[in-house]
JSON list of C-alpha atoms in Angstrom, two decimals:
[
{"chain": "A", "resi": 1, "resn": "MET", "atom": "CA", "xyz": [0.16, -0.08, -0.01]},
{"chain": "A", "resi": 2, "resn": "ILE", "atom": "CA", "xyz": [1.25, 3.39, -0.91]},
{"chain": "A", "resi": 3, "resn": "ARG", "atom": "CA", "xyz": [0.25, 6.63, 0.99]},
{"chain": "A", "resi": 4, "resn": "PRO", "atom": "CA", "xyz": [1.08, 9.97, 2.04]},
{"chain": "A", "resi": 5, "resn": "ILE", "atom": "CA", "xyz": [3.21, 9.94, 5.10]},
{"chain": "A", "resi": 6, "resn": "ASP", "atom": "CA", "xyz": [4.31, 12.89, 7.46]},
{"chain": "A", "resi": 7, "resn": "PRO", "atom": "CA", "xyz": [8.05, 12.58, 8.64]},
{"chain": "A", "resi": 8, "resn": "ALA", "atom": "CA", "xyz": [6.92, 14.57, 11.75]},
{"chain": "A", "resi": 9, "resn": "ASP", "atom": "CA", "xyz": [4.77, 11.81, 12.93]},
{"chain": "A", "resi": 10, "resn": "PRO", "atom": "CA", "xyz": [6.41, 10.44, 15.96]},
{"chain": "A", "resi": 11, "resn": "GLY", "atom": "CA", "xyz": [5.25, 6.87, 15.55]},
{"chain": "A", "resi": 12, "resn": "LEU", "atom": "CA", "xyz": [6.51, 6.70, 11.98]},
{"chain": "A", "resi": 13, "resn": "ALA", "atom": "CA", "xyz": [9.80, 9.09, 11.89]},
{"chain": "A", "resi": 14, "resn": "PRO", "atom": "CA", "xyz": [12.21, 6.50, 13.50]},
{"chain": "A", "resi": 15, "resn": "ARG", "atom": "CA", "xyz": [11.42, 3.71, 10.92]},
{"chain": "A", "resi": 16, "resn": "LEU", "atom": "CA", "xyz": [11.58, 6.25, 8.04]},
{"chain": "A", "resi": 17, "resn": "LEU", "atom": "CA", "xyz": [14.85, 7.35, 9.19]},
{"chain": "A", "resi": 18, "resn": "GLU", "atom": "CA", "xyz": [16.07, 3.75, 9.63]},
{"chain": "A", "resi": 19, "resn": "VAL", "atom": "CA", "xyz": [14.94, 3.05, 6.24]},
{"chain": "A", "resi": 20, "resn": "GLN", "atom": "CA", "xyz": [16.65, 6.05, 4.85]},
{"chain": "A", "resi": 21, "resn": "HIS", "atom": "CA", "xyz": [19.94, 5.26, 6.60]},
{"chain": "A", "resi": 22, "resn": "ARG", "atom": "CA", "xyz": [19.83, 1.78, 5.43]},
{"chain": "A", "resi": 23, "resn": "ALA", "atom": "CA", "xyz": [19.09, 2.63, 1.77]},
{"chain": "A", "resi": 24, "resn": "TYR", "atom": "CA", "xyz": [21.70, 5.40, 1.53]},
{"chain": "A", "resi": 25, "resn": "ALA", "atom": "CA", "xyz": [24.37, 3.22, 3.35]},
{"chain": "A", "resi": 26, "resn": "VAL", "atom": "CA", "xyz": [23.90, 0.93, 0.36]},
{"chain": "A", "resi": 27, "resn": "GLU", "atom": "CA", "xyz": [24.44, 3.90, -2.13]},
{"chain": "A", "resi": 28, "resn": "ALA", "atom": "CA", "xyz": [27.36, 5.02, -0.06]},
{"chain": "A", "resi": 29, "resn": "ALA", "atom": "CA", "xyz": [29.01, 1.58, -0.68]},
{"chain": "A", "resi": 30, "resn": "LEU", "atom": "CA", "xyz": [28.19, 1.62, -4.44]},
{"chain": "A", "resi": 31, "resn": "ILE", "atom": "CA", "xyz": [29.62, 5.01, -4.99]},
{"chain": "A", "resi": 32, "resn": "GLY", "atom": "CA", "xyz": [32.43, 4.77, -2.45]},
{"chain": "A", "resi": 33, "resn": "PHE", "atom": "CA", "xyz": [31.25, 7.99, -0.61]},
{"chain": "A", "resi": 34, "resn": "ASP", "atom": "CA", "xyz": [29.54, 8.20, 2.97]},
{"chain": "A", "resi": 35, "resn": "GLY", "atom": "CA", "xyz": [28.95, 11.86, 2.92]},
{"chain": "A", "resi": 36, "resn": "ILE", "atom": "CA", "xyz": [25.59, 11.59, 1.41]},
{"chain": "A", "resi": 37, "resn": "PRO", "atom": "CA", "xyz": [23.50, 14.16, 3.38]},
{"chain": "A", "resi": 38, "resn": "PRO", "atom": "CA", "xyz": [20.53, 11.99, 3.87]},
{"chain": "A", "resi": 39, "resn": "LEU", "atom": "CA", "xyz": [23.08, 9.19, 5.55]},
{"chain": "A", "resi": 40, "resn": "GLN", "atom": "CA", "xyz": [24.08, 11.75, 8.21]},
{"chain": "A", "resi": 41, "resn": "GLU", "atom": "CA", "xyz": [20.77, 13.11, 8.91]},
{"chain": "A", "resi": 42, "resn": "ASP", "atom": "CA", "xyz": [19.29, 12.50, 12.41]},
{"chain": "A", "resi": 43, "resn": "LEU", "atom": "CA", "xyz": [15.97, 12.12, 13.72]},
{"chain": "A", "resi": 44, "resn": "ALA", "atom": "CA", "xyz": [15.06, 15.87, 14.56]},
{"chain": "A", "resi": 45, "resn": "GLY", "atom": "CA", "xyz": [16.30, 16.74, 10.98]},
{"chain": "A", "resi": 46, "resn": "LEU", "atom": "CA", "xyz": [14.30, 14.37, 9.27]},
{"chain": "A", "resi": 47, "resn": "MET", "atom": "CA", "xyz": [11.08, 15.49, 11.32]},
{"chain": "A", "resi": 48, "resn": "THR", "atom": "CA", "xyz": [11.73, 18.96, 10.22]},
{"chain": "A", "resi": 49, "resn": "SER", "atom": "CA", "xyz": [11.57, 17.94, 6.46]},
{"chain": "A", "resi": 50, "resn": "THR", "atom": "CA", "xyz": [9.44, 20.22, 4.53]},
{"chain": "A", "resi": 51, "resn": "GLU", "atom": "CA", "xyz": [9.22, 17.76, 1.66]},
{"chain": "A", "resi": 52, "resn": "HIS", "atom": "CA", "xyz": [6.19, 16.08, 0.60]},
{"chain": "A", "resi": 53, "resn": "TRP", "atom": "CA", "xyz": [6.51, 12.00, 1.04]},
{"chain": "A", "resi": 54, "resn": "LEU", "atom": "CA", "xyz": [4.90, 8.97, -0.01]},
{"chain": "A", "resi": 55, "resn": "GLY", "atom": "CA", "xyz": [5.44, 5.82, 1.86]},
{"chain": "A", "resi": 56, "resn": "CYS", "atom": "CA", "xyz": [5.12, 2.18, 0.66]},
{"chain": "A", "resi": 57, "resn": "PHE", "atom": "CA", "xyz": [4.00, -0.21, 3.26]},
{"chain": "A", "resi": 58, "resn": "THR", "atom": "CA", "xyz": [3.99, -3.97, 3.43]},
{"chain": "A", "resi": 59, "resn": "ASP", "atom": "CA", "xyz": [1.87, -5.72, 6.23]},
{"chain": "A", "resi": 60, "resn": "ASP", "atom": "CA", "xyz": [1.73, -2.27, 7.81]},
{"chain": "A", "resi": 61, "resn": "VAL", "atom": "CA", "xyz": [5.61, -2.01, 7.76]},
{"chain": "A", "resi": 62, "resn": "LEU", "atom": "CA", "xyz": [7.23, 1.04, 5.89]},
{"chain": "A", "resi": 63, "resn": "VAL", "atom": "CA", "xyz": [9.67, -0.32, 3.42]},
{"chain": "A", "resi": 64, "resn": "ALA", "atom": "CA", "xyz": [10.15, 2.44, 0.94]},
{"chain": "A", "resi": 65, "resn": "ALA", "atom": "CA", "xyz": [9.55, 6.16, 0.67]},
{"chain": "A", "resi": 66, "resn": "VAL", "atom": "CA", "xyz": [9.81, 8.97, -1.84]},
{"chain": "A", "resi": 67, "resn": "ALA", "atom": "CA", "xyz": [10.25, 12.62, -1.09]},
{"chain": "A", "resi": 68, "resn": "TYR", "atom": "CA", "xyz": [9.59, 15.51, -3.51]},
{"chain": "A", "resi": 69, "resn": "GLU", "atom": "CA", "xyz": [9.34, 18.95, -4.08]},
{"chain": "A", "resi": 70, "resn": "PHE", "atom": "CA", "xyz": [7.81, 21.56, -6.41]},
{"chain": "A", "resi": 71, "resn": "PRO", "atom": "CA", "xyz": [10.23, 24.06, -7.37]},
{"chain": "A", "resi": 72, "resn": "ASP", "atom": "CA", "xyz": [7.49, 25.59, -9.89]},
{"chain": "A", "resi": 73, "resn": "PRO", "atom": "CA", "xyz": [4.13, 24.59, -10.96]},
{"chain": "A", "resi": 74, "resn": "GLU", "atom": "CA", "xyz": [5.34, 22.31, -13.76]},
{"chain": "A", "resi": 75, "resn": "THR", "atom": "CA", "xyz": [8.12, 20.52, -12.09]},
{"chain": "A", "resi": 76, "resn": "VAL", "atom": "CA", "xyz": [8.23, 17.89, -9.38]},
{"chain": "A", "resi": 77, "resn": "ASP", "atom": "CA", "xyz": [11.77, 17.34, -8.11]},
{"chain": "A", "resi": 78, "resn": "ILE", "atom": "CA", "xyz": [12.50, 13.93, -6.41]},
{"chain": "A", "resi": 79, "resn": "THR", "atom": "CA", "xyz": [14.54, 14.67, -3.67]},
{"chain": "A", "resi": 80, "resn": "ARG", "atom": "CA", "xyz": [14.76, 11.06, -1.94]},
{"chain": "A", "resi": 81, "resn": "LEU", "atom": "CA", "xyz": [13.91, 7.63, -2.84]},
{"chain": "A", "resi": 82, "resn": "VAL", "atom": "CA", "xyz": [14.76, 5.11, -0.29]},
{"chain": "A", "resi": 83, "resn": "VAL", "atom": "CA", "xyz": [14.06, 1.37, -0.04]},
{"chain": "A", "resi": 84, "resn": "ASP", "atom": "CA", "xyz": [15.04, -0.86, 2.87]},
{"chain": "A", "resi": 85, "resn": "PRO", "atom": "CA", "xyz": [17.51, -3.31, 1.60]},
{"chain": "A", "resi": 86, "resn": "ALA", "atom": "CA", "xyz": [15.55, -6.21, 3.06]},
{"chain": "A", "resi": 87, "resn": "TYR", "atom": "CA", "xyz": [12.98, -5.28, 0.82]},
{"chain": "A", "resi": 88, "resn": "ALA", "atom": "CA", "xyz": [14.98, -4.24, -2.39]},
{"chain": "A", "resi": 89, "resn": "ARG", "atom": "CA", "xyz": [14.33, -5.49, -5.94]},
{"chain": "A", "resi": 90, "resn": "GLN", "atom": "CA", "xyz": [10.76, -6.23, -5.10]},
{"chain": "A", "resi": 91, "resn": "GLY", "atom": "CA", "xyz": [9.23, -3.30, -7.22]},
{"chain": "A", "resi": 92, "resn": "HIS", "atom": "CA", "xyz": [8.73, -0.70, -4.30]},
{"chain": "A", "resi": 93, "resn": "ALA", "atom": "CA", "xyz": [10.86, 2.18, -6.01]},
{"chain": "A", "resi": 94, "resn": "SER", "atom": "CA", "xyz": [8.86, 1.53, -9.40]},
{"chain": "A", "resi": 95, "resn": "ALA", "atom": "CA", "xyz": [5.41, 1.54, -7.56]},
{"chain": "A", "resi": 96, "resn": "LEU", "atom": "CA", "xyz": [6.33, 4.83, -5.50]},
{"chain": "A", "resi": 97, "resn": "LEU", "atom": "CA", "xyz": [7.42, 6.64, -8.77]},
{"chain": "A", "resi": 98, "resn": "ASP", "atom": "CA", "xyz": [4.24, 5.37, -10.51]},
{"chain": "A", "resi": 99, "resn": "ALA", "atom": "CA", "xyz": [2.07, 6.63, -7.58]},
{"chain": "A", "resi": 100, "resn": "LEU", "atom": "CA", "xyz": [3.84, 9.93, -7.71]},
{"chain": "A", "resi": 101, "resn": "ASP", "atom": "CA", "xyz": [3.23, 10.15, -11.56]},
{"chain": "A", "resi": 102, "resn": "ASP", "atom": "CA", "xyz": [-0.45, 9.49, -10.79]},
{"chain": "A", "resi": 103, "resn": "LEU", "atom": "CA", "xyz": [-0.81, 11.87, -7.62]},
{"chain": "A", "resi": 104, "resn": "GLU", "atom": "CA", "xyz": [1.29, 14.75, -8.97]},
{"chain": "A", "resi": 105, "resn": "PRO", "atom": "CA", "xyz": [1.39, 14.70, -12.90]},
{"chain": "A", "resi": 106, "resn": "ARG", "atom": "CA", "xyz": [3.79, 17.32, -14.02]},
{"chain": "A", "resi": 107, "resn": "GLY", "atom": "CA", "xyz": [5.49, 18.07, -17.46]},
{"chain": "A", "resi": 108, "resn": "LEU", "atom": "CA", "xyz": [8.81, 17.84, -15.85]},
{"chain": "A", "resi": 109, "resn": "SER", "atom": "CA", "xyz": [10.39, 15.49, -13.43]},
{"chain": "A", "resi": 110, "resn": "LEU", "atom": "CA", "xyz": [13.80, 15.78, -12.00]},
{"chain": "A", "resi": 111, "resn": "VAL", "atom": "CA", "xyz": [16.05, 13.37, -9.78]},
{"chain": "A", "resi": 112, "resn": "SER", "atom": "CA", "xyz": [19.65, 12.69, -9.21]},
{"chain": "A", "resi": 113, "resn": "THR", "atom": "CA", "xyz": [21.85, 9.87, -7.92]},
{"chain": "A", "resi": 114, "resn": "GLY", "atom": "CA", "xyz": [25.45, 8.85, -7.41]},
{"chain": "A", "resi": 115, "resn": "THR", "atom": "CA", "xyz": [26.90, 8.43, -10.86]},
{"chain": "A", "resi": 116, "resn": "ALA", "atom": "CA", "xyz": [28.14, 4.92, -9.70]},
{"chain": "A", "resi": 117, "resn": "ASN", "atom": "CA", "xyz": [24.74, 3.85, -8.48]},
{"chain": "A", "resi": 118, "resn": "ALA", "atom": "CA", "xyz": [24.10, 1.53, -11.39]},
{"chain": "A", "resi": 119, "resn": "PRO", "atom": "CA", "xyz": [20.56, 0.21, -10.07]},
{"chain": "A", "resi": 120, "resn": "ALA", "atom": "CA", "xyz": [19.15, 3.70, -9.50]},
{"chain": "A", "resi": 121, "resn": "ILE", "atom": "CA", "xyz": [20.39, 4.83, -13.00]},
{"chain": "A", "resi": 122, "resn": "LYS", "atom": "CA", "xyz": [18.96, 1.72, -14.66]},
{"chain": "A", "resi": 123, "resn": "LEU", "atom": "CA", "xyz": [15.53, 2.42, -12.79]},
{"chain": "A", "resi": 124, "resn": "TYR", "atom": "CA", "xyz": [15.52, 6.17, -14.10]},
{"chain": "A", "resi": 125, "resn": "LEU", "atom": "CA", "xyz": [16.74, 5.44, -17.39]},
{"chain": "A", "resi": 126, "resn": "GLY", "atom": "CA", "xyz": [14.08, 2.56, -17.72]},
{"chain": "A", "resi": 127, "resn": "ARG", "atom": "CA", "xyz": [11.36, 5.15, -16.85]},
{"chain": "A", "resi": 128, "resn": "GLY", "atom": "CA", "xyz": [12.15, 7.65, -19.61]},
{"chain": "A", "resi": 129, "resn": "TYR", "atom": "CA", "xyz": [14.56, 9.82, -17.78]},
{"chain": "A", "resi": 130, "resn": "HIS", "atom": "CA", "xyz": [17.66, 11.06, -19.46]},
{"chain": "A", "resi": 131, "resn": "GLU", "atom": "CA", "xyz": [21.01, 12.36, -18.11]},
{"chain": "A", "resi": 132, "resn": "SER", "atom": "CA", "xyz": [20.95, 16.17, -18.03]},
{"chain": "A", "resi": 133, "resn": "GLU", "atom": "CA", "xyz": [23.99, 16.93, -15.94]},
{"chain": "A", "resi": 134, "resn": "LEU", "atom": "CA", "xyz": [27.11, 15.59, -14.12]},
{"chain": "A", "resi": 135, "resn": "VAL", "atom": "CA", "xyz": [28.37, 17.34, -11.01]},
{"chain": "A", "resi": 136, "resn": "GLU", "atom": "CA", "xyz": [31.52, 16.43, -9.10]},
{"chain": "A", "resi": 137, "resn": "VAL", "atom": "CA", "xyz": [30.62, 16.44, -5.40]},
{"chain": "A", "resi": 138, "resn": "GLY", "atom": "CA", "xyz": [34.01, 15.45, -4.13]},
{"chain": "A", "resi": 139, "resn": "PRO", "atom": "CA", "xyz": [37.38, 14.11, -5.59]},
{"chain": "A", "resi": 140, "resn": "GLY", "atom": "CA", "xyz": [36.37, 11.31, -7.93]},
{"chain": "A", "resi": 141, "resn": "ILE", "atom": "CA", "xyz": [32.79, 11.46, -6.66]},
{"chain": "A", "resi": 142, "resn": "SER", "atom": "CA", "xyz": [29.88, 12.75, -8.67]},
{"chain": "A", "resi": 143, "resn": "ILE", "atom": "CA", "xyz": [26.09, 12.67, -9.01]},
{"chain": "A", "resi": 144, "resn": "THR", "atom": "CA", "xyz": [24.17, 12.56, -12.19]},
{"chain": "A", "resi": 145, "resn": "ARG", "atom": "CA", "xyz": [21.24, 14.58, -12.66]},
{"chain": "A", "resi": 146, "resn": "PHE", "atom": "CA", "xyz": [18.25, 13.16, -14.60]},
{"chain": "A", "resi": 147, "resn": "ARG", "atom": "CA", "xyz": [15.17, 14.75, -16.15]},
{"chain": "A", "resi": 148, "resn": "ARG", "atom": "CA", "xyz": [11.94, 13.50, -17.79]},
{"chain": "A", "resi": 149, "resn": "GLU", "atom": "CA", "xyz": [9.80, 15.68, -19.90]},
{"chain": "A", "resi": 150, "resn": "ARG", "atom": "CA", "xyz": [6.00, 14.28, -20.53]},
{"chain": "A", "resi": 151, "resn": "VAL", "atom": "CA", "xyz": [3.30, 15.92, -22.38]},
{"chain": "A", "resi": 152, "resn": "LEU", "atom": "CA", "xyz": [0.16, 15.78, -20.08]}
]
């Protein structure tokens, strides 16, 4: 089940933080960089997030989430997409992106990931995103930004 979630919910926030940390630990290992800001975030920081969130639940357990913002009326910027590694490769990321497309149809969708994060890049390319920019964030570490334009 996918539904909107509130990171300020004290009953949900600890699990959301756990999923986020576990997911970004996998990305950190893939890209060889553990300075990913959400990996360093604490519970207080997460609970003050101003992003919009959708959560994916299996048997009432949060297993994945997507956070997003609206920089303008035509654009959705996906700021975080996290899946608990124990639930990886079960379609949760795709389901969240489908739900976001249905809930917030926008002509332009933006997302970024570590350039060495092959599973995320495969996911985004498979959903019609294309690379728009490569940004070096540290010595030998880069992120790739993606965009997808759709006619609605």
